Amino acid sequence: MRHGKKVNHLGRTDSHRKAMLANMATSLIKHKRITTTLAKAKALRKYVEPLITKSKTDTTHSRRTVFAYLKDKDAVTILFREVSEKVATRPGGYTRIIKLENRLGDNAEMAFIELVDYNEVYGKTAKTEKKATRRRGASKKKAAETAETVEVAEEVKAEETATTEEAPATEEKKD
């Protein structure tokens, strides 16, 4: 019975699976986004997120522990220098899986897996413009706005008349 055994074997031996996940994790760290099958992406998420959490503390022990999993010096340095700085304030959830269309050859479910903080599309908030409403309430708003503009215009005219009245008075004093 498989009680409590949550590892997806992915149809591979233990050594093959570990090597494949290490290679995929290295590619994910170097390229920030990879395309793979949905099952491999979900397995990779469980593999790489603890490593990213470990990279938040830059000690020799944590570097050696991560290197034991990744087996690639370049990936370890990128992880500890660049990635750990971006995810320093994030409490978890460093990766995002986005489903794609099925693969043409064998109809396998495909997916992107990417590091969340490196996506330019989701990271920026788009400016939303106000749409013109077509409800009855809009006429009240317009009436209030026009009333405000009328008040402002009246104030401006009052100031202009006040300055024009003062101007002849000063001219009379000069004569």
Short mmCIF file of C-alpha atoms in Angstrom, two decimals:
data_model
loop_
_atom_site.label_atom_id
_atom_site.label_comp_id
_atom_site.label_asym_id
_atom_site.label_seq_id
_atom_site.Cartn_x
_atom_site.Cartn_y
_atom_site.Cartn_z
CA MET A 1 0.00 0.00 0.00
CA ARG A 2 1.09 3.58 -0.74
CA HIS A 3 -0.17 5.32 2.39
CA GLY A 4 1.41 8.76 2.76
CA LYS A 5 3.77 8.36 -0.23
CA LYS A 6 3.23 11.51 -2.26
CA VAL A 7 6.16 11.30 -4.70
CA ASN A 8 5.17 11.18 -8.36
CA HIS A 9 7.59 8.67 -9.87
CA LEU A 10 7.05 10.03 -13.40
CA GLY A 11 7.68 6.58 -14.88
CA ARG A 12 11.38 6.68 -14.02
CA THR A 13 13.81 5.07 -11.63
CA ASP A 14 14.85 7.01 -8.55
CA SER A 15 18.26 8.05 -9.88
CA HIS A 16 16.82 9.07 -13.27
CA ARG A 17 14.07 11.11 -11.61
CA LYS A 18 16.53 12.92 -9.30
CA ALA A 19 18.86 13.72 -12.21
CA MET A 20 15.96 14.95 -14.35
CA LEU A 21 14.58 17.19 -11.59
CA ALA A 22 18.06 18.58 -10.89
CA ASN A 23 18.49 19.43 -14.59
CA MET A 24 15.05 20.98 -14.81
CA ALA A 25 15.64 23.02 -11.64
CA THR A 26 18.96 24.26 -13.05
CA SER A 27 17.25 25.28 -16.30
CA LEU A 28 14.47 27.03 -14.38
CA ILE A 29 16.96 29.02 -12.31
CA LYS A 30 19.07 29.98 -15.34
CA HIS A 31 16.25 30.76 -17.78
CA LYS A 32 13.52 31.80 -15.27
CA ARG A 33 10.86 29.94 -17.31
CA ILE A 34 10.66 26.49 -18.91
CA THR A 35 8.03 24.53 -20.79
CA THR A 36 7.37 20.95 -19.74
CA THR A 37 4.54 18.54 -19.04
CA LEU A 38 2.11 19.39 -16.27
CA ALA A 39 3.12 16.39 -14.13
CA LYS A 40 6.83 17.27 -14.36
CA ALA A 41 6.06 20.92 -13.57
CA LYS A 42 4.19 19.95 -10.42
CA ALA A 43 7.02 17.63 -9.37
CA LEU A 44 9.57 20.35 -10.11
CA ARG A 45 7.68 22.84 -7.95
CA LYS A 46 8.02 20.55 -4.92
CA TYR A 47 11.71 20.10 -5.73
CA VAL A 48 12.76 23.71 -6.35
CA GLU A 49 10.74 25.76 -3.86
CA PRO A 50 12.55 24.40 -0.76
CA LEU A 51 15.84 25.18 -2.52
CA ILE A 52 14.77 28.79 -3.11
CA THR A 53 13.74 29.06 0.54
CA LYS A 54 17.14 27.67 1.53
CA SER A 55 18.85 30.31 -0.65
CA LYS A 56 17.43 33.14 1.46
CA THR A 57 20.08 32.45 4.09
CA ASP A 58 23.47 32.77 2.40
CA THR A 59 25.67 30.51 4.47
CA THR A 60 28.23 27.95 3.42
CA HIS A 61 26.04 25.15 4.74
CA SER A 62 22.99 26.24 2.76
CA ARG A 63 25.09 26.66 -0.41
CA ARG A 64 26.47 23.14 -0.04
CA THR A 65 23.02 21.72 0.62
CA VAL A 66 21.60 23.39 -2.50
CA PHE A 67 24.62 22.31 -4.57
CA ALA A 68 23.99 18.71 -3.51
CA TYR A 69 20.55 18.97 -5.16
CA LEU A 70 21.39 21.06 -8.23
CA LYS A 71 24.92 19.83 -9.07
CA ASP A 72 25.68 23.04 -11.02
CA LYS A 73 27.87 25.87 -9.70
CA ASP A 74 26.47 28.52 -12.04
CA ALA A 75 22.91 27.76 -11.03
CA VAL A 76 23.83 27.94 -7.34
CA THR A 77 25.52 31.34 -7.73
CA ILE A 78 22.57 32.71 -9.73
CA LEU A 79 20.18 31.36 -7.11
CA PHE A 80 22.01 32.89 -4.18
CA ARG A 81 22.85 36.23 -5.84
CA GLU A 82 19.89 37.18 -8.05
CA VAL A 83 16.91 35.01 -7.16
CA SER A 84 17.29 35.19 -3.39
CA GLU A 85 17.31 39.02 -3.52
CA LYS A 86 14.06 39.12 -5.47
CA VAL A 87 12.25 36.65 -3.21
CA ALA A 88 13.61 37.93 0.10
CA THR A 89 10.27 39.37 1.25
CA ARG A 90 8.06 36.66 -0.27
CA PRO A 91 6.90 34.05 2.29
CA GLY A 92 6.60 31.27 -0.30
CA GLY A 93 5.06 30.45 -3.65
CA TYR A 94 8.10 31.29 -5.75
CA THR A 95 6.92 29.47 -8.89
CA ARG A 96 3.85 29.73 -11.09
CA ILE A 97 2.47 26.97 -13.31
CA ILE A 98 0.46 28.06 -16.36
CA LYS A 99 -1.29 25.36 -18.36
CA LEU A 100 -0.85 25.30 -22.12
CA GLU A 101 -2.48 23.35 -24.94
CA ASN A 102 -1.87 19.64 -25.17
CA ARG A 103 1.20 18.46 -27.08
CA LEU A 104 0.47 17.48 -30.68
CA GLY A 105 2.41 14.21 -30.76
CA ASP A 106 1.02 12.39 -27.73
CA ASN A 107 -1.64 14.79 -26.40
CA ALA A 108 0.26 15.29 -23.13
CA GLU A 109 -0.80 18.21 -20.92
CA MET A 110 1.83 20.93 -21.25
CA ALA A 111 2.61 23.82 -18.90
CA PHE A 112 4.94 26.73 -18.26
CA ILE A 113 6.68 26.83 -14.94
CA GLU A 114 8.28 30.15 -14.12
CA LEU A 115 9.71 32.12 -11.26
CA VAL A 116 7.01 34.54 -10.13
CA ASP A 117 9.17 37.64 -9.59
CA TYR A 118 10.71 37.48 -13.07
CA ASN A 119 7.51 37.76 -15.09
CA GLU A 120 7.05 41.20 -16.68
CA VAL A 121 3.41 40.61 -17.65
CA TYR A 122 1.96 39.78 -14.21
CA GLY A 123 4.27 41.97 -12.16
CA LYS A 124 3.08 45.32 -13.49
CA THR A 125 -0.34 46.70 -12.73
CA ALA A 126 -2.07 48.07 -15.79
CA LYS A 127 -3.70 51.48 -15.64
CA THR A 128 -7.44 51.20 -15.99
CA GLU A 129 -9.17 54.04 -17.74
CA LYS A 130 -12.62 55.15 -16.67
CA LYS A 131 -15.25 53.93 -19.05
CA ALA A 132 -18.16 56.16 -19.92
CA THR A 133 -21.17 54.91 -17.99
CA ARG A 134 -24.54 54.76 -19.65
CA ARG A 135 -26.68 54.82 -16.57
CA ARG A 136 -29.04 57.48 -15.31
CA GLY A 137 -26.73 58.27 -12.39
CA ALA A 138 -24.17 59.71 -14.79
CA SER A 139 -26.38 62.71 -15.54
CA LYS A 140 -26.32 63.67 -11.85
CA LYS A 141 -22.54 63.54 -11.82
CA LYS A 142 -22.33 65.68 -14.94
CA ALA A 143 -24.77 68.17 -13.46
CA ALA A 144 -22.65 68.39 -10.31
CA GLU A 145 -19.48 68.84 -12.38
CA THR A 146 -21.04 71.57 -14.50
CA ALA A 147 -22.28 73.31 -11.35
CA GLU A 148 -18.73 73.25 -9.99
CA THR A 149 -17.32 74.65 -13.20
CA VAL A 150 -19.97 77.39 -13.23
CA GLU A 151 -19.05 78.32 -9.64
CA VAL A 152 -15.36 78.43 -10.55
CA ALA A 153 -16.12 80.54 -13.61
CA GLU A 154 -18.19 82.97 -11.49
CA GLU A 155 -15.34 83.29 -8.99
CA VAL A 156 -12.88 84.02 -11.79
CA LYS A 157 -15.22 86.67 -13.24
CA ALA A 158 -15.69 88.23 -9.81
CA GLU A 159 -11.91 88.45 -9.38
CA GLU A 160 -11.50 89.98 -12.83
CA THR A 161 -14.17 92.61 -12.15
CA ALA A 162 -12.60 93.39 -8.80
CA THR A 163 -9.20 93.94 -10.41
CA THR A 164 -10.70 96.08 -13.20
CA GLU A 165 -12.55 98.24 -10.64
CA GLU A 166 -9.33 98.74 -8.68
CA ALA A 167 -7.33 99.63 -11.77
CA PRO A 168 -9.28 102.83 -12.67
CA ALA A 169 -9.20 103.92 -9.05
CA THR A 170 -5.44 103.80 -9.08
CA GLU A 171 -5.36 105.70 -12.35
CA GLU A 172 -7.54 108.48 -10.88
CA LYS A 173 -5.17 108.90 -7.96
CA LYS A 174 -2.27 109.42 -10.34
CA ASP A 175 -4.04 112.38 -12.10
#
